[in-house]
Amino acid sequence: MREEEKRELAKKVASSTQLSTSQVLNIINEIIDIQNSGLCIKFGIDEEYVHEVIWAKTLTGRL
């Protein structure tokens, strides 16, 4: 995912949450880092998935 694509996705997600664009961008980069480390199957990162990660991080107190 290119930097421009990540920024656009972060802006979309941030507008529907209480997080800043930079906070969402950090979450997107964290997802990409985990995928690159080989700890999970690589798949597309879309707005819905980022929302799910934010929800999970909120529930577990990691956000």
mmCIF file of N, CA and C in Angstrom:
data_model
loop_
_atom_site.group_PDB
_atom_site.id
_atom_site.type_symbol
_atom_site.label_atom_id
_atom_site.label_comp_id
_atom_site.label_asym_id
_atom_site.label_seq_id
_atom_site.Cartn_x
_atom_site.Cartn_y
_atom_site.Cartn_z
ATOM 1 N N MET A 1 0.851 -1.173 0.000
ATOM 2 C CA MET A 1 0.000 0.000 0.000
ATOM 3 C C MET A 1 0.899 1.240 0.000
ATOM 4 N N ARG A 2 0.655 2.122 -0.938
ATOM 5 C CA ARG A 2 1.459 3.339 -1.041
ATOM 6 C C ARG A 2 1.102 4.313 0.076
ATOM 7 N N GLU A 3 2.030 5.215 0.364
ATOM 8 C CA GLU A 3 1.820 6.209 1.430
ATOM 9 C C GLU A 3 0.562 7.037 1.186
ATOM 10 N N GLU A 4 0.357 7.435 -0.051
ATOM 11 C CA GLU A 4 -0.818 8.244 -0.392
ATOM 12 C C GLU A 4 -2.107 7.475 -0.096
ATOM 13 N N GLU A 5 -2.132 6.190 -0.432
ATOM 14 C CA GLU A 5 -3.308 5.359 -0.161
ATOM 15 C C GLU A 5 -3.544 5.224 1.342
ATOM 16 N N LYS A 6 -2.467 5.052 2.087
ATOM 17 C CA LYS A 6 -2.589 4.941 3.540
ATOM 18 C C LYS A 6 -3.145 6.227 4.139
ATOM 19 N N ARG A 7 -2.654 7.372 3.671
ATOM 20 C CA ARG A 7 -3.137 8.657 4.187
ATOM 21 C C ARG A 7 -4.617 8.872 3.880
ATOM 22 N N GLU A 8 -5.026 8.523 2.662
ATOM 23 C CA GLU A 8 -6.436 8.668 2.275
ATOM 24 C C GLU A 8 -7.326 7.773 3.128
ATOM 25 N N LEU A 9 -6.912 6.533 3.341
ATOM 26 C CA LEU A 9 -7.682 5.612 4.171
ATOM 27 C C LEU A 9 -7.747 6.122 5.604
ATOM 28 N N ALA A 10 -6.637 6.618 6.108
ATOM 29 C CA ALA A 10 -6.604 7.156 7.472
ATOM 30 C C ALA A 10 -7.561 8.340 7.618
ATOM 31 N N LYS A 11 -7.612 9.206 6.616
ATOM 32 C CA LYS A 11 -8.534 10.353 6.654
ATOM 33 C C LYS A 11 -9.983 9.886 6.689
ATOM 34 N N LYS A 12 -10.315 8.887 5.857
ATOM 35 C CA LYS A 12 -11.683 8.359 5.815
ATOM 36 C C LYS A 12 -12.087 7.797 7.170
ATOM 37 N N VAL A 13 -11.218 6.968 7.729
ATOM 38 C CA VAL A 13 -11.540 6.313 8.996
ATOM 39 C C VAL A 13 -11.597 7.337 10.125
ATOM 40 N N ALA A 14 -10.646 8.246 10.160
ATOM 41 C CA ALA A 14 -10.587 9.239 11.240
ATOM 42 C C ALA A 14 -11.842 10.105 11.276
ATOM 43 N N SER A 15 -12.406 10.381 10.114
ATOM 44 C CA SER A 15 -13.596 11.239 10.073
ATOM 45 C C SER A 15 -14.806 10.594 10.742
ATOM 46 N N SER A 16 -14.780 9.280 10.907
ATOM 47 C CA SER A 16 -15.916 8.596 11.537
ATOM 48 C C SER A 16 -15.568 8.044 12.923
ATOM 49 N N THR A 17 -14.429 8.478 13.463
ATOM 50 C CA THR A 17 -14.023 8.067 14.810
ATOM 51 C C THR A 17 -13.615 9.302 15.596
ATOM 52 N N GLN A 18 -13.204 9.090 16.828
ATOM 53 C CA GLN A 18 -12.688 10.193 17.637
ATOM 54 C C GLN A 18 -11.164 10.249 17.577
ATOM 55 N N LEU A 19 -10.576 9.498 16.660
ATOM 56 C CA LEU A 19 -9.125 9.463 16.521
ATOM 57 C C LEU A 19 -8.670 10.473 15.474
ATOM 58 N N SER A 20 -7.432 10.903 15.606
ATOM 59 C CA SER A 20 -6.855 11.797 14.603
ATOM 60 C C SER A 20 -6.380 10.971 13.411
ATOM 61 N N THR A 21 -6.144 11.650 12.310
ATOM 62 C CA THR A 21 -5.632 10.981 11.119
ATOM 63 C C THR A 21 -4.301 10.307 11.415
ATOM 64 N N SER A 22 -3.441 10.958 12.182
ATOM 65 C CA SER A 22 -2.132 10.364 12.482
ATOM 66 C C SER A 22 -2.268 9.121 13.357
ATOM 67 N N GLN A 23 -3.240 9.107 14.276
ATOM 68 C CA GLN A 23 -3.459 7.915 15.098
ATOM 69 C C GLN A 23 -3.929 6.745 14.231
ATOM 70 N N VAL A 24 -4.839 7.020 13.311
ATOM 71 C CA VAL A 24 -5.328 5.969 12.421
ATOM 72 C C VAL A 24 -4.210 5.508 11.497
ATOM 73 N N LEU A 25 -3.397 6.428 11.018
ATOM 74 C CA LEU A 25 -2.263 6.067 10.170
ATOM 75 C C LEU A 25 -1.302 5.154 10.922
ATOM 76 N N ASN A 26 -1.077 5.416 12.196
ATOM 77 C CA ASN A 26 -0.229 4.540 13.007
ATOM 78 C C ASN A 26 -0.818 3.141 13.100
ATOM 79 N N ILE A 27 -2.128 3.040 13.235
ATOM 80 C CA ILE A 27 -2.785 1.731 13.294
ATOM 81 C C ILE A 27 -2.635 1.000 11.963
ATOM 82 N N ILE A 28 -2.816 1.709 10.865
ATOM 83 C CA ILE A 28 -2.647 1.105 9.539
ATOM 84 C C ILE A 28 -1.219 0.596 9.380
ATOM 85 N N ASN A 29 -0.241 1.399 9.789
ATOM 86 C CA ASN A 29 1.158 0.974 9.694
ATOM 87 C C ASN A 29 1.432 -0.234 10.583
ATOM 88 N N GLU A 30 0.787 -0.292 11.738
ATOM 89 C CA GLU A 30 0.933 -1.445 12.634
ATOM 90 C C GLU A 30 0.387 -2.709 11.962
ATOM 91 N N ILE A 31 -0.765 -2.597 11.309
ATOM 92 C CA ILE A 31 -1.349 -3.737 10.588
ATOM 93 C C ILE A 31 -0.379 -4.218 9.514
ATOM 94 N N ILE A 32 0.177 -3.287 8.755
ATOM 95 C CA ILE A 32 1.109 -3.633 7.682
ATOM 96 C C ILE A 32 2.363 -4.283 8.254
ATOM 97 N N ASP A 33 2.890 -3.759 9.358
ATOM 98 C CA ASP A 33 4.074 -4.348 9.991
ATOM 99 C C ASP A 33 3.813 -5.782 10.426
ATOM 100 N N ILE A 34 2.636 -6.029 11.005
ATOM 101 C CA ILE A 34 2.286 -7.384 11.439
ATOM 102 C C ILE A 34 2.186 -8.309 10.231
ATOM 103 N N GLN A 35 1.569 -7.837 9.166
ATOM 104 C CA GLN A 35 1.469 -8.657 7.956
ATOM 105 C C GLN A 35 2.850 -8.946 7.379
ATOM 106 N N ASN A 36 3.722 -7.948 7.369
ATOM 107 C CA ASN A 36 5.064 -8.127 6.813
ATOM 108 C C ASN A 36 5.935 -9.044 7.657
ATOM 109 N N SER A 37 5.621 -9.148 8.952
ATOM 110 C CA SER A 37 6.421 -10.016 9.819
ATOM 111 C C SER A 37 6.056 -11.484 9.636
ATOM 112 N N GLY A 38 5.001 -11.745 8.885
ATOM 113 C CA GLY A 38 4.615 -13.119 8.612
ATOM 114 C C GLY A 38 3.794 -13.758 9.709
ATOM 115 N N LEU A 39 3.289 -12.957 10.657
ATOM 116 C CA LEU A 39 2.510 -13.506 11.761
ATOM 117 C C LEU A 39 1.050 -13.743 11.394
ATOM 118 N N CYS A 40 0.646 -13.305 10.230
ATOM 119 C CA CYS A 40 -0.734 -13.528 9.810
ATOM 120 C C CYS A 40 -0.790 -13.575 8.291
ATOM 121 N N ILE A 41 -1.932 -13.966 7.788
ATOM 122 C CA ILE A 41 -2.152 -14.017 6.349
ATOM 123 C C ILE A 41 -2.327 -12.592 5.834
ATOM 124 N N LYS A 42 -1.689 -12.291 4.717
ATOM 125 C CA LYS A 42 -1.845 -10.962 4.130
ATOM 126 C C LYS A 42 -3.185 -10.865 3.416
ATOM 127 N N PHE A 43 -3.871 -9.780 3.615
ATOM 128 C CA PHE A 43 -5.142 -9.521 2.971
ATOM 129 C C PHE A 43 -5.303 -8.025 2.817
ATOM 130 N N GLY A 44 -6.293 -7.630 2.052
ATOM 131 C CA GLY A 44 -6.522 -6.215 1.811
ATOM 132 C C GLY A 44 -6.904 -5.466 3.073
ATOM 133 N N ILE A 45 -6.400 -4.277 3.185
ATOM 134 C CA ILE A 45 -6.725 -3.418 4.321
ATOM 135 C C ILE A 45 -7.693 -2.365 3.807
ATOM 136 N N ASP A 46 -8.929 -2.432 4.305
ATOM 137 C CA ASP A 46 -9.930 -1.465 3.881
ATOM 138 C C ASP A 46 -10.501 -0.747 5.100
ATOM 139 N N GLU A 47 -11.414 0.167 4.830
ATOM 140 C CA GLU A 47 -11.986 0.994 5.892
ATOM 141 C C GLU A 47 -12.660 0.139 6.970
ATOM 142 N N GLU A 48 -13.410 -0.871 6.546
ATOM 143 C CA GLU A 48 -14.115 -1.736 7.502
ATOM 144 C C GLU A 48 -13.130 -2.479 8.408
ATOM 145 N N TYR A 49 -12.056 -2.995 7.807
ATOM 146 C CA TYR A 49 -11.085 -3.738 8.608
ATOM 147 C C TYR A 49 -10.393 -2.828 9.628
ATOM 148 N N VAL A 50 -10.042 -1.625 9.233
ATOM 149 C CA VAL A 50 -9.389 -0.695 10.162
ATOM 150 C C VAL A 50 -10.337 -0.374 11.319
ATOM 151 N N HIS A 51 -11.627 -0.203 11.021
ATOM 152 C CA HIS A 51 -12.612 0.024 12.089
ATOM 153 C C HIS A 51 -12.653 -1.168 13.052
ATOM 154 N N GLU A 52 -12.579 -2.386 12.512
ATOM 155 C CA GLU A 52 -12.589 -3.582 13.360
ATOM 156 C C GLU A 52 -11.357 -3.632 14.257
ATOM 157 N N VAL A 53 -10.206 -3.263 13.720
ATOM 158 C CA VAL A 53 -8.980 -3.252 14.517
ATOM 159 C C VAL A 53 -9.088 -2.202 15.623
ATOM 160 N N ILE A 54 -9.605 -1.027 15.296
ATOM 161 C CA ILE A 54 -9.787 0.024 16.306
ATOM 162 C C ILE A 54 -10.721 -0.474 17.404
ATOM 163 N N TRP A 55 -11.816 -1.130 17.021
ATOM 164 C CA TRP A 55 -12.770 -1.672 17.988
ATOM 165 C C TRP A 55 -12.082 -2.689 18.897
ATOM 166 N N ALA A 56 -11.318 -3.610 18.309
ATOM 167 C CA ALA A 56 -10.626 -4.634 19.096
ATOM 168 C C ALA A 56 -9.594 -4.008 20.030
ATOM 169 N N LYS A 57 -8.850 -3.026 19.540
ATOM 170 C CA LYS A 57 -7.843 -2.368 20.373
ATOM 171 C C LYS A 57 -8.505 -1.602 21.521
ATOM 172 N N THR A 58 -9.682 -1.034 21.262
ATOM 173 C CA THR A 58 -10.410 -0.318 22.308
ATOM 174 C C THR A 58 -10.888 -1.289 23.385
ATOM 175 N N LEU A 59 -11.448 -2.413 22.963
ATOM 176 C CA LEU A 59 -11.950 -3.409 23.919
ATOM 177 C C LEU A 59 -10.845 -3.991 24.796
ATOM 178 N N THR A 60 -9.671 -4.173 24.210
ATOM 179 C CA THR A 60 -8.568 -4.782 24.959
ATOM 180 C C THR A 60 -7.733 -3.749 25.704
ATOM 181 N N GLY A 61 -8.096 -2.479 25.576
ATOM 182 C CA GLY A 61 -7.368 -1.425 26.274
ATOM 183 C C GLY A 61 -6.017 -1.101 25.666
ATOM 184 N N ARG A 62 -5.821 -1.469 24.408
ATOM 185 C CA ARG A 62 -4.535 -1.219 23.745
ATOM 186 C C ARG A 62 -4.557 0.025 22.870
ATOM 187 N N LEU A 63 -5.625 0.801 22.969
ATOM 188 C CA LEU A 63 -5.708 2.009 22.144
ATOM 189 C C LEU A 63 -5.597 3.233 23.012
#
